[in-house]
PDB file of C-alpha atoms in Angstrom:
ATOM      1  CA  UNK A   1       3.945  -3.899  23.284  1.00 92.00           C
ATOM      2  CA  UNK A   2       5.882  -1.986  20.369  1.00 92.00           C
ATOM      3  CA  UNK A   3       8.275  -5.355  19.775  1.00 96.00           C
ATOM      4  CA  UNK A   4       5.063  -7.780  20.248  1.00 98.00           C
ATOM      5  CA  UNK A   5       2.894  -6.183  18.046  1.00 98.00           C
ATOM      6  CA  UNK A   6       5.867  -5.959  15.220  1.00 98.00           C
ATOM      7  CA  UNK A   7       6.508  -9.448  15.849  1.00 98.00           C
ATOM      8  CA  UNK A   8       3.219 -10.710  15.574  1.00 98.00           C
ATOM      9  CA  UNK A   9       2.497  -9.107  12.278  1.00 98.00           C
ATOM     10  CA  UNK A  10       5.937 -10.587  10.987  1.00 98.00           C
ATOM     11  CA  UNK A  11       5.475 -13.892  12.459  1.00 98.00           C
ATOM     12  CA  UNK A  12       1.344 -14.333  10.482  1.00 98.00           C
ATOM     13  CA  UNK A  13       3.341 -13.142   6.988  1.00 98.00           C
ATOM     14  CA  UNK A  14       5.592 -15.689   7.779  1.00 98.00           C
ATOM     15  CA  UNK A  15       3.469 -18.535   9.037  1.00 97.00           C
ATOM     16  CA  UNK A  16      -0.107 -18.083   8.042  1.00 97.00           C
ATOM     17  CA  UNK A  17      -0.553 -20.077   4.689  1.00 96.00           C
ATOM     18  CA  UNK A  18      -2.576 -17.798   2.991  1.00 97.00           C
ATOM     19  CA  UNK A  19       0.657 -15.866   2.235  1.00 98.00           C
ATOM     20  CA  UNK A  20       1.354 -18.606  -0.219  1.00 97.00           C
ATOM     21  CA  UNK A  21       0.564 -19.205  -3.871  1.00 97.00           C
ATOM     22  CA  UNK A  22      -1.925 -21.882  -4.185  1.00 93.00           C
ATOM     23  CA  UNK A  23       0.533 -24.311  -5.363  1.00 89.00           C
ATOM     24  CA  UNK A  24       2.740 -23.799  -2.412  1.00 84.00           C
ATOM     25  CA  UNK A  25       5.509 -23.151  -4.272  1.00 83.00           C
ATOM     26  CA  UNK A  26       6.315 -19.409  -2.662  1.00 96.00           C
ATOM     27  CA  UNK A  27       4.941 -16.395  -0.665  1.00 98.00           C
ATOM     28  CA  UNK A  28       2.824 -13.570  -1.898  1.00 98.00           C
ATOM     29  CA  UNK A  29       4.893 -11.191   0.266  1.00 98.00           C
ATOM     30  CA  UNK A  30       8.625 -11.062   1.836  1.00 98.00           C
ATOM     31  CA  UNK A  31       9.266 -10.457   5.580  1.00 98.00           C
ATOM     32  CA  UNK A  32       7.113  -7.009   6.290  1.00 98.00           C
ATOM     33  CA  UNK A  33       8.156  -3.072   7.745  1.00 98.00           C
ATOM     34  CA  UNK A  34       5.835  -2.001  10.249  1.00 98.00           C
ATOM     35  CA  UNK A  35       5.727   1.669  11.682  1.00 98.00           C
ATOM     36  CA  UNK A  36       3.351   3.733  14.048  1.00 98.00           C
ATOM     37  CA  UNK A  37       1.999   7.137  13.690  1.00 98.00           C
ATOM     38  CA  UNK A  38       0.300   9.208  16.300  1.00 98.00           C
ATOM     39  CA  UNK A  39      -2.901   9.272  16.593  1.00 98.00           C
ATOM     40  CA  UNK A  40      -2.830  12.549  17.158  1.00 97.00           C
ATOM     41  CA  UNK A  41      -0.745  13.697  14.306  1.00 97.00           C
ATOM     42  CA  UNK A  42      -1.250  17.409  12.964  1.00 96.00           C
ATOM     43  CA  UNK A  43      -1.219  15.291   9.541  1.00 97.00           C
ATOM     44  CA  UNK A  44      -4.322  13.510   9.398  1.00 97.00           C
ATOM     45  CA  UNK A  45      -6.065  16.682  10.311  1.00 97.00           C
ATOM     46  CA  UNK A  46      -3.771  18.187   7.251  1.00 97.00           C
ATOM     47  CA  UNK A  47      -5.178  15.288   5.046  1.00 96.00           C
ATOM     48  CA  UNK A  48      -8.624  16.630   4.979  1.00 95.00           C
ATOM     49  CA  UNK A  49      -7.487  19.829   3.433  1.00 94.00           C
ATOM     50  CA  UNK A  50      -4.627  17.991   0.776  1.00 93.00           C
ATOM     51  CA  UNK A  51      -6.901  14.845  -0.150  1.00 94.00           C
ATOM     52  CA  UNK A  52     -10.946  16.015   1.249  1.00 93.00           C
ATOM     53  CA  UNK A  53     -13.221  16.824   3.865  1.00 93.00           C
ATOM     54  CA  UNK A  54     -14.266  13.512   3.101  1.00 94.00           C
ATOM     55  CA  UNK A  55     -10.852  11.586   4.323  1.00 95.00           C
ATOM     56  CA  UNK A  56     -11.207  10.422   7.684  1.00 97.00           C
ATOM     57  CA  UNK A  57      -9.420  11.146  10.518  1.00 98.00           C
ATOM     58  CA  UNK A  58      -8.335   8.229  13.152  1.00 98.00           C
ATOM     59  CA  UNK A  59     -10.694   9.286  15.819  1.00 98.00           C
ATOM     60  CA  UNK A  60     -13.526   9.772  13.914  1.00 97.00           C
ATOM     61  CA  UNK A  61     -12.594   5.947  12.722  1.00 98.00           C
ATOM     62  CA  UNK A  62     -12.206   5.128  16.413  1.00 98.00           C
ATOM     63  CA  UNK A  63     -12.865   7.118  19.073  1.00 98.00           C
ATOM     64  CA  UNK A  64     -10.189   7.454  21.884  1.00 98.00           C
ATOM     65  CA  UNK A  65      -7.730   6.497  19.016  1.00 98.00           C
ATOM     66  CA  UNK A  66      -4.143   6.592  19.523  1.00 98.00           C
ATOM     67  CA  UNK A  67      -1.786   4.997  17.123  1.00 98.00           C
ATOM     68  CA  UNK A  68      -2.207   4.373  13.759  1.00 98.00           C
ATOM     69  CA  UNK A  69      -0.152   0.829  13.131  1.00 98.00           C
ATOM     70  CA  UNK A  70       0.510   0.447   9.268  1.00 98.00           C
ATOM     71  CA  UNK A  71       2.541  -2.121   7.382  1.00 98.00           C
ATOM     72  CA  UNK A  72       4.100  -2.752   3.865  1.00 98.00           C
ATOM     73  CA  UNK A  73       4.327  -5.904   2.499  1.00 98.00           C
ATOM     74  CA  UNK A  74       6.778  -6.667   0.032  1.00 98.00           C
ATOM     75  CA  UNK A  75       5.892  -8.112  -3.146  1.00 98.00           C
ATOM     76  CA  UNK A  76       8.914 -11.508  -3.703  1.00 98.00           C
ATOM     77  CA  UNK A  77      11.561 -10.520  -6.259  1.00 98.00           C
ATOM     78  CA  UNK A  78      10.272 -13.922  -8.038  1.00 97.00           C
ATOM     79  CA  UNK A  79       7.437 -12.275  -9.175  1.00 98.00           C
ATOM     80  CA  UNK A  80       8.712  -8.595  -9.868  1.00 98.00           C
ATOM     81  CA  UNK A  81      11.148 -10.243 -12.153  1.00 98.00           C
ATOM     82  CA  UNK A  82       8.006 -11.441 -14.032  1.00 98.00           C
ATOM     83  CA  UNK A  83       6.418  -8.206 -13.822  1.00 98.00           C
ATOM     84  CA  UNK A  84       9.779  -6.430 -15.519  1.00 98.00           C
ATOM     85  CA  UNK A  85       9.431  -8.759 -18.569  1.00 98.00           C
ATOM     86  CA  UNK A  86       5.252  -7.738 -18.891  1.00 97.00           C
ATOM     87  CA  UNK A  87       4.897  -4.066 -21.155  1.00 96.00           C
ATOM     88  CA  UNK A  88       1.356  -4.130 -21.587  1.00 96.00           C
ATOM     89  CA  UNK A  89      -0.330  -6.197 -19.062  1.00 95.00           C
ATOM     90  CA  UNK A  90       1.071  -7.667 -15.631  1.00 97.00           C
ATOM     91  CA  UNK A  91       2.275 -10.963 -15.037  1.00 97.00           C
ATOM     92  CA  UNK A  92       0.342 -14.127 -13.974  1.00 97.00           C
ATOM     93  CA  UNK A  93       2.441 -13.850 -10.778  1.00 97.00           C
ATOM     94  CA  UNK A  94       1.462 -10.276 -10.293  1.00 98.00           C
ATOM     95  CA  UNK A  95      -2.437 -10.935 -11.005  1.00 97.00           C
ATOM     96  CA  UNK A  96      -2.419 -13.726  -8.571  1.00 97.00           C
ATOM     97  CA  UNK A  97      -0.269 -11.546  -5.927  1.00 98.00           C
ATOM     98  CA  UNK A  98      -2.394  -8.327  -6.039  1.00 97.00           C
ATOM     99  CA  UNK A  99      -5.818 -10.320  -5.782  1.00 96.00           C
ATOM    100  CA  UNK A 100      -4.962 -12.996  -3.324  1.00 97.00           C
ATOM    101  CA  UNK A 101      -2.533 -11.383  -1.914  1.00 97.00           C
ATOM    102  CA  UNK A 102      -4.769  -8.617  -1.090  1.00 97.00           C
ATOM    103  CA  UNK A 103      -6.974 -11.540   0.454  1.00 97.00           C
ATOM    104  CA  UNK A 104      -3.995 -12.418   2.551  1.00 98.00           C
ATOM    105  CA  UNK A 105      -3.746  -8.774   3.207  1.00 98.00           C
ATOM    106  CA  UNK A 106      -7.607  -8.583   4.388  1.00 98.00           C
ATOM    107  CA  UNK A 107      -6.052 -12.326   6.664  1.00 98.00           C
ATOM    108  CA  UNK A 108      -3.956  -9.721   8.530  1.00 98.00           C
ATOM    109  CA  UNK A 109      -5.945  -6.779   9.241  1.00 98.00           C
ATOM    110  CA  UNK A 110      -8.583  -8.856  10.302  1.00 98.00           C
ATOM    111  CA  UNK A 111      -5.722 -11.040  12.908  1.00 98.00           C
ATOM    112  CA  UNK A 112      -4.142  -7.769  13.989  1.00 98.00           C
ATOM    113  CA  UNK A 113      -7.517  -6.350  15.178  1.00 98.00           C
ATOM    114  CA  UNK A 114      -8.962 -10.043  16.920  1.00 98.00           C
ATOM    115  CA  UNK A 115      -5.236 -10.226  18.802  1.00 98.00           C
ATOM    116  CA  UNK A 116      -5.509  -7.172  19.830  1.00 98.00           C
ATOM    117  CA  UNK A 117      -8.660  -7.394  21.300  1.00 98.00           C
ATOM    118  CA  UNK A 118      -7.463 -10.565  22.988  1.00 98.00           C
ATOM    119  CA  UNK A 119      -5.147  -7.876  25.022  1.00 98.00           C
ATOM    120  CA  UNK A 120      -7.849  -5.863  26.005  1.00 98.00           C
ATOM    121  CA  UNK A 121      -7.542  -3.061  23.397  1.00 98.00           C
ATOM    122  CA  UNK A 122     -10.303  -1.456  20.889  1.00 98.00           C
ATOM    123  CA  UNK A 123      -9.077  -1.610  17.202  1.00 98.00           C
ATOM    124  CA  UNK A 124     -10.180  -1.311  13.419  1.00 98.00           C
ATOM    125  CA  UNK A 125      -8.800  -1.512   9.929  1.00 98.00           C
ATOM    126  CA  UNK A 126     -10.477   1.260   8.021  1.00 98.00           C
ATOM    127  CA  UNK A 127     -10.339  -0.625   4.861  1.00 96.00           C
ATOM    128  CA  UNK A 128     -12.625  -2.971   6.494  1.00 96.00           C
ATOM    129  CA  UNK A 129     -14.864  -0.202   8.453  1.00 95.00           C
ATOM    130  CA  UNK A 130     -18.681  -0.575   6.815  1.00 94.00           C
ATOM    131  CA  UNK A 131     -18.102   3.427   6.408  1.00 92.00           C
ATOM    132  CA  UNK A 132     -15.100   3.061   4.222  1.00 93.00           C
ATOM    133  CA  UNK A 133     -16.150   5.041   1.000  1.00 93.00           C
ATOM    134  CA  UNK A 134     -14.500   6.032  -2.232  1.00 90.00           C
ATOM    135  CA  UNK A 135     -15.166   8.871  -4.699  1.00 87.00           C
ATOM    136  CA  UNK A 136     -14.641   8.842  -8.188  1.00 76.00           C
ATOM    137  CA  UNK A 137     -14.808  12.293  -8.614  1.00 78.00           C
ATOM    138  CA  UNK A 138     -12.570  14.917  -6.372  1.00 83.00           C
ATOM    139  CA  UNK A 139     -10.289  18.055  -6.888  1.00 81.00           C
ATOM    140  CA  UNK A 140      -7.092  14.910  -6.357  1.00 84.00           C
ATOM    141  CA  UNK A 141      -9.601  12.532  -8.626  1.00 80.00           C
ATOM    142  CA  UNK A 142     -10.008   9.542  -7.050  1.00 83.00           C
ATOM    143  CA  UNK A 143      -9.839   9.117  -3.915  1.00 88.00           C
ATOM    144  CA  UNK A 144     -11.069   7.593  -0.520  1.00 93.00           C
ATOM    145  CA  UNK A 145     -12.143   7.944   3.162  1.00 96.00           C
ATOM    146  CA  UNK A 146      -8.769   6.374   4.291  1.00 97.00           C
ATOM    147  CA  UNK A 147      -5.400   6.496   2.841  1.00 96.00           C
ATOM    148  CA  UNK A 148      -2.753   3.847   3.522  1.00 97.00           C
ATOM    149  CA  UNK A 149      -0.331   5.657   1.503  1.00 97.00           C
ATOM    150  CA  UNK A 150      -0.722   8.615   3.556  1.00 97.00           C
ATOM    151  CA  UNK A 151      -1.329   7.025   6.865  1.00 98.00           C
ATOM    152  CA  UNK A 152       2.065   4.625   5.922  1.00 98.00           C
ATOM    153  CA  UNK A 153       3.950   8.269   5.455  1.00 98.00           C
ATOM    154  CA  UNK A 154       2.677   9.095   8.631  1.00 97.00           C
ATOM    155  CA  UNK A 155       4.104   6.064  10.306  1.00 98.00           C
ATOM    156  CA  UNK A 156       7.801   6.827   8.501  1.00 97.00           C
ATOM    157  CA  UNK A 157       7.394   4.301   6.179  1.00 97.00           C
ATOM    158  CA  UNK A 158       8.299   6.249   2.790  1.00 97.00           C
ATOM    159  CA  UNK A 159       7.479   9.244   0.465  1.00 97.00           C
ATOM    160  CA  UNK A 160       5.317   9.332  -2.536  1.00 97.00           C
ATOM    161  CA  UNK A 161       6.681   8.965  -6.145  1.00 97.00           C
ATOM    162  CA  UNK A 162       5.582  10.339  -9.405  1.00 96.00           C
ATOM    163  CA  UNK A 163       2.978   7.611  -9.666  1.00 96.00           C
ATOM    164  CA  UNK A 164       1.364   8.582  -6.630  1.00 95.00           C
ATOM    165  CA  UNK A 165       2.406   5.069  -4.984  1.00 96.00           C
ATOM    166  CA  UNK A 166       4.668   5.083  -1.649  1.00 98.00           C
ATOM    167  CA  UNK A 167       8.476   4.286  -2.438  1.00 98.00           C
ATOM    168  CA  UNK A 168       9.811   2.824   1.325  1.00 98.00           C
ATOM    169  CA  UNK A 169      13.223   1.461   1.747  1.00 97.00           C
ATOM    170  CA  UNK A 170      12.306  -1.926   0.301  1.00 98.00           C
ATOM    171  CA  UNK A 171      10.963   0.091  -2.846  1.00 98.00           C
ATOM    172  CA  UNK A 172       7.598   1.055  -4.558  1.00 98.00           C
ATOM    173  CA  UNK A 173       6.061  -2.717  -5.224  1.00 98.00           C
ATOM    174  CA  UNK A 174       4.487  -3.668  -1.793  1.00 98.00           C
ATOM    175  CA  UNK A 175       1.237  -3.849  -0.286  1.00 98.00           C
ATOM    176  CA  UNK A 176      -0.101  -1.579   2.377  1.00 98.00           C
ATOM    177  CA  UNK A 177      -1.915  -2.203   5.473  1.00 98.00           C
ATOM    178  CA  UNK A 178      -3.009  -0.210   8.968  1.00 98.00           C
ATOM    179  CA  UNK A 179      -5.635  -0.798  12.048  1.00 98.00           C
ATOM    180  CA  UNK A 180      -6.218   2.159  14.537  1.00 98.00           C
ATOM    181  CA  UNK A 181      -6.429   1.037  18.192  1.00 98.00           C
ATOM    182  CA  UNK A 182      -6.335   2.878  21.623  1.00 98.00           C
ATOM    183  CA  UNK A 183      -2.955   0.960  22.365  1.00 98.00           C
ATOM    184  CA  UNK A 184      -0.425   3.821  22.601  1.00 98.00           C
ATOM    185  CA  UNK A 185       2.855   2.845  21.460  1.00 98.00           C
ATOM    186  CA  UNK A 186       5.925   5.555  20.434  1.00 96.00           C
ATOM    187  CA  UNK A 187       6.023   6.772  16.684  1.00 97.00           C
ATOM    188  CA  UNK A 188       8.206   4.962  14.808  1.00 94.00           C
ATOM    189  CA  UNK A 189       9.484   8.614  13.005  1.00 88.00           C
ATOM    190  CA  UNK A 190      10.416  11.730  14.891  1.00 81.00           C
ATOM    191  CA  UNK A 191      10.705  13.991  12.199  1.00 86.00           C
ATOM    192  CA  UNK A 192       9.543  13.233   8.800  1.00 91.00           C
ATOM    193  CA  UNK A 193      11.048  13.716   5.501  1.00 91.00           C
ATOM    194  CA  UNK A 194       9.863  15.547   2.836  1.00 94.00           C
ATOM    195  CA  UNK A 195       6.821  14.004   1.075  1.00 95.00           C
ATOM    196  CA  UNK A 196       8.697  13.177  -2.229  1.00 96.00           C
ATOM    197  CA  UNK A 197      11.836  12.849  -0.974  1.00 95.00           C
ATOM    198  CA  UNK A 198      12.685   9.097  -2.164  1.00 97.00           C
ATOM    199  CA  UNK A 199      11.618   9.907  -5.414  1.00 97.00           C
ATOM    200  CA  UNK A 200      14.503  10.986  -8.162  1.00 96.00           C
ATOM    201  CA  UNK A 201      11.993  12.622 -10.329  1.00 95.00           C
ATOM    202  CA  UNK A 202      11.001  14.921  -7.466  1.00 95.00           C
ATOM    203  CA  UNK A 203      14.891  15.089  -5.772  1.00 93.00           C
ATOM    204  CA  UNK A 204      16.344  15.981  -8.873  1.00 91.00           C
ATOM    205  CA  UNK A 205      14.676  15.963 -11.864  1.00 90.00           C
ATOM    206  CA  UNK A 206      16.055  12.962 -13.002  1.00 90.00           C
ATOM    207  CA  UNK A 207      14.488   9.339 -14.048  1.00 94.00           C
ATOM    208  CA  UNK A 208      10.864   9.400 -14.665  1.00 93.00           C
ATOM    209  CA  UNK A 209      11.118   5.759 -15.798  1.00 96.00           C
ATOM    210  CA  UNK A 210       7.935   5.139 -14.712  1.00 97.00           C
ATOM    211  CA  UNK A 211       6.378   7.443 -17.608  1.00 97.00           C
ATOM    212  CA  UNK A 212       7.575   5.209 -20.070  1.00 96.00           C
ATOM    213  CA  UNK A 213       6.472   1.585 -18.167  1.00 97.00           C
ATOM    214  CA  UNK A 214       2.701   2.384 -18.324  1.00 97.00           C
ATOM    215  CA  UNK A 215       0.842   1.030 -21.368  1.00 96.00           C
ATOM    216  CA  UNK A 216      -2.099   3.738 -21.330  1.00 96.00           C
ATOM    217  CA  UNK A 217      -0.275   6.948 -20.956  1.00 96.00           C
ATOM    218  CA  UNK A 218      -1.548   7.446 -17.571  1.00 96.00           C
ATOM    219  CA  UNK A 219       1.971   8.797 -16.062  1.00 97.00           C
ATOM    220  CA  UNK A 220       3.718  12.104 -17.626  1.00 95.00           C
ATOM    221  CA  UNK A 221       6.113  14.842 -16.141  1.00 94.00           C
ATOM    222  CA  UNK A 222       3.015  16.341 -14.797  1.00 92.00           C
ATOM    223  CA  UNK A 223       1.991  13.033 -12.487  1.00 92.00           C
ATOM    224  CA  UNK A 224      -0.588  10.969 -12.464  1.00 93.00           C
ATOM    225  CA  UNK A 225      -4.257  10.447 -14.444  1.00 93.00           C
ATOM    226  CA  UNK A 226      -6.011   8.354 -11.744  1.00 90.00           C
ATOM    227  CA  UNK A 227      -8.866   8.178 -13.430  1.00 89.00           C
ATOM    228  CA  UNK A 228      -7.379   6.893 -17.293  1.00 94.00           C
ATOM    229  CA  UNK A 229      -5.217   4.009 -15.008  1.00 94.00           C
ATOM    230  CA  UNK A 230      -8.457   3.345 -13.505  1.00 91.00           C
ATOM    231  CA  UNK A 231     -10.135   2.750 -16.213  1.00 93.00           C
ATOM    232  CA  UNK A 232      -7.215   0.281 -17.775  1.00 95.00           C
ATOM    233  CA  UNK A 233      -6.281  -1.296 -14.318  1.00 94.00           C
ATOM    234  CA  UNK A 234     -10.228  -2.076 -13.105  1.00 92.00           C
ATOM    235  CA  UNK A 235     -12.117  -2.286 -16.703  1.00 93.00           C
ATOM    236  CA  UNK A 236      -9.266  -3.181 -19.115  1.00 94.00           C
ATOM    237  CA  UNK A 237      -7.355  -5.626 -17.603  1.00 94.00           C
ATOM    238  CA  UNK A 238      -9.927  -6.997 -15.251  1.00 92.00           C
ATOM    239  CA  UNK A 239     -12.706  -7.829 -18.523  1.00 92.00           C
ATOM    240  CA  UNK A 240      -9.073  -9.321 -20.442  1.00 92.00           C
ATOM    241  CA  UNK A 241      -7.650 -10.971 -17.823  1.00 94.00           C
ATOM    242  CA  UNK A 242     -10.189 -12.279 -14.904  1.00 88.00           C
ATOM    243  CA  UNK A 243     -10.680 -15.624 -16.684  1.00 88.00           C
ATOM    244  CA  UNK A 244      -7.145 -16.655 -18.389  1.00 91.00           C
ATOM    245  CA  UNK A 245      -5.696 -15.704 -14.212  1.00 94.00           C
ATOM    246  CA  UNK A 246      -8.356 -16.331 -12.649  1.00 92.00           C
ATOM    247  CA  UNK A 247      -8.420 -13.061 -11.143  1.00 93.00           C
ATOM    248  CA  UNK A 248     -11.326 -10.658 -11.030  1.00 92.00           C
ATOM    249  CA  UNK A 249      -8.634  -8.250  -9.828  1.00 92.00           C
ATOM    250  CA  UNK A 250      -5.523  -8.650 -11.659  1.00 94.00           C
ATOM    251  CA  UNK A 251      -3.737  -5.346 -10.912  1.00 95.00           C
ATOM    252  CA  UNK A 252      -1.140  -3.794 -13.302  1.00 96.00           C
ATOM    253  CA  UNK A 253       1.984  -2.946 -11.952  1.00 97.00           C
ATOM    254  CA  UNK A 254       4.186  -2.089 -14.988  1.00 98.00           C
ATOM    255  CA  UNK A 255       4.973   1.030 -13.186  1.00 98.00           C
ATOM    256  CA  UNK A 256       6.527  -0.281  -9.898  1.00 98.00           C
ATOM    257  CA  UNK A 257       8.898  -2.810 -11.574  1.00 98.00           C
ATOM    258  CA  UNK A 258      11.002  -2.525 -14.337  1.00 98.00           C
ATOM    259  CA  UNK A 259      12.199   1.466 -12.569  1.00 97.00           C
ATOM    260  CA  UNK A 260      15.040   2.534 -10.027  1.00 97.00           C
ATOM    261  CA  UNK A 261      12.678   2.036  -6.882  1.00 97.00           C
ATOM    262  CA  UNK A 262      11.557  -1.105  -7.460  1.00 98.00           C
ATOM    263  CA  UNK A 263      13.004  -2.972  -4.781  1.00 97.00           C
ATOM    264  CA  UNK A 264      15.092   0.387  -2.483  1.00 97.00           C
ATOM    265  CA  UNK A 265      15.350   3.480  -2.501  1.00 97.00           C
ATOM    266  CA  UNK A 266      16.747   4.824  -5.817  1.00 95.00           C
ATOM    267  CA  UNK A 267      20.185   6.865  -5.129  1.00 89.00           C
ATOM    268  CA  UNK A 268      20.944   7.250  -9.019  1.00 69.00           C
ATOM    269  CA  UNK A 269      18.878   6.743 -12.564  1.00 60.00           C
TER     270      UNK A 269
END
């Protein structure tokens, strides 16, 4: 079931139109990575602690729980190239990719969960779960009762950058996705790396590009102000740009293109 449940996700990014700008003219997302955590894993337990009480673990999600499946999606290099050229809000291609591409994104949890049910397993995507909740307000500011980041670490996928996103080896601008289900399938990572590995700020000091890409001063040396690129990403950009993209979520972005792990892992600045 490992391969078939890899190659279904990859074959609905492929196929399924909804992956597609409205015009036809391209996909949202490129081929995706798909890994599998445990269940299980000491780290989810470990989340509650690093991110809140509050942050759920799988089984409380789904009882009898036993892998976590997660996926990246990444974003075309058509429409990071548009992003590079943006410095103070994103690009029409980004707007359109972040909020129907997130649709698209909703498309897959919600296929991933019916097929497996077809097999005879129990599943759910906590970003869909009625009990999915986020806080405004925590000792990591904001913050929710699932993490894809985290969970996507978990599964092997990457390590967190400066910017608190998740830098994998097809880079930091990609879309995340996971559904829990009592199918139990191998983790795709024995042995992790460490959590900030990827990143060249954290490796060695260098880079920190990403300071300098976002408009509202929301990155510095010392990480990252959730709540000020909040603020621009959800009230800023959203009241400026919701009717001139047609977006009520247009995103931002700035930071994940335009920097060293855009599209890989960065080896040098």
């Amino acid at each position: 079931m490992y391969e078939q449940v890899v190659a279904e996700i990859s074959r609905f990014v492929a196929e399924d139109e909804g992956n597609r700008f409205a015009d036809g003219s391209a996909p949202y997302f490129d081929a995706p990575l798909v890994g599998f955590a445990a269940a299980d894993s000491p780290l989810f337990r470990q989340y509650q602690q690093i991110i809140g009480p509050f942050h759920r673990t799988p089984d409380q999600i789904l009882p009898g729980a036993a892998t976590v499946i997660v996926w990246s999606l990444p974003i075309t290099r058509s429409t990071r190239e548009a992003n590079r050229r943006e410095n103070e809000y994103p690009s029409h291609a980004w707007a359109l990719t972040r909020c129907f591409g997130e649709d698209f994104n909703i498309s897959l949890r919600r296929h991933l969960v019916a097929w497996l049910e077809r097999h005879g397993y129990r599943a759910i995507a906590p970003q869909l779960d009625p009990a999915w909740q986020e806080y405004a307000d925590t000792p990591v500011g904001v913050a929710s009762t699932w993490s894809e980041r985290h969970a996507a670490y978990a599964a092997g996928l990457g390590t967190f950058s400066l910017n608190d996103a998740l830098i994998t080896p097809r880079g930091i601008a990609h879309r995340l996705g996971s559904v829990i289900t009592d199918l139990a399938l191998p983790p795709s990572c024995s042995e992790l790396p460490e959590y900030r590995s990827n990143c060249l700020f954290y490796r060695n000091g260098t880079c920190g590009a990403c300071i300098t890409r976002c408009p509202v001063g929301a990155l510095s040396r010392d990480g990252h102000d959730k709540s000020r690129c909040k603020a621009y990403v959800y009230g800023t950009l959203a009241d400026l740009l919701a009717e001139r993209y047609g977006t009520p979520k247009p995103g931002c972005g700035l930071c994940q293109t335009k920097v060293p792990c855009e599209e890989r892992i960065p080896t040098a600045v």
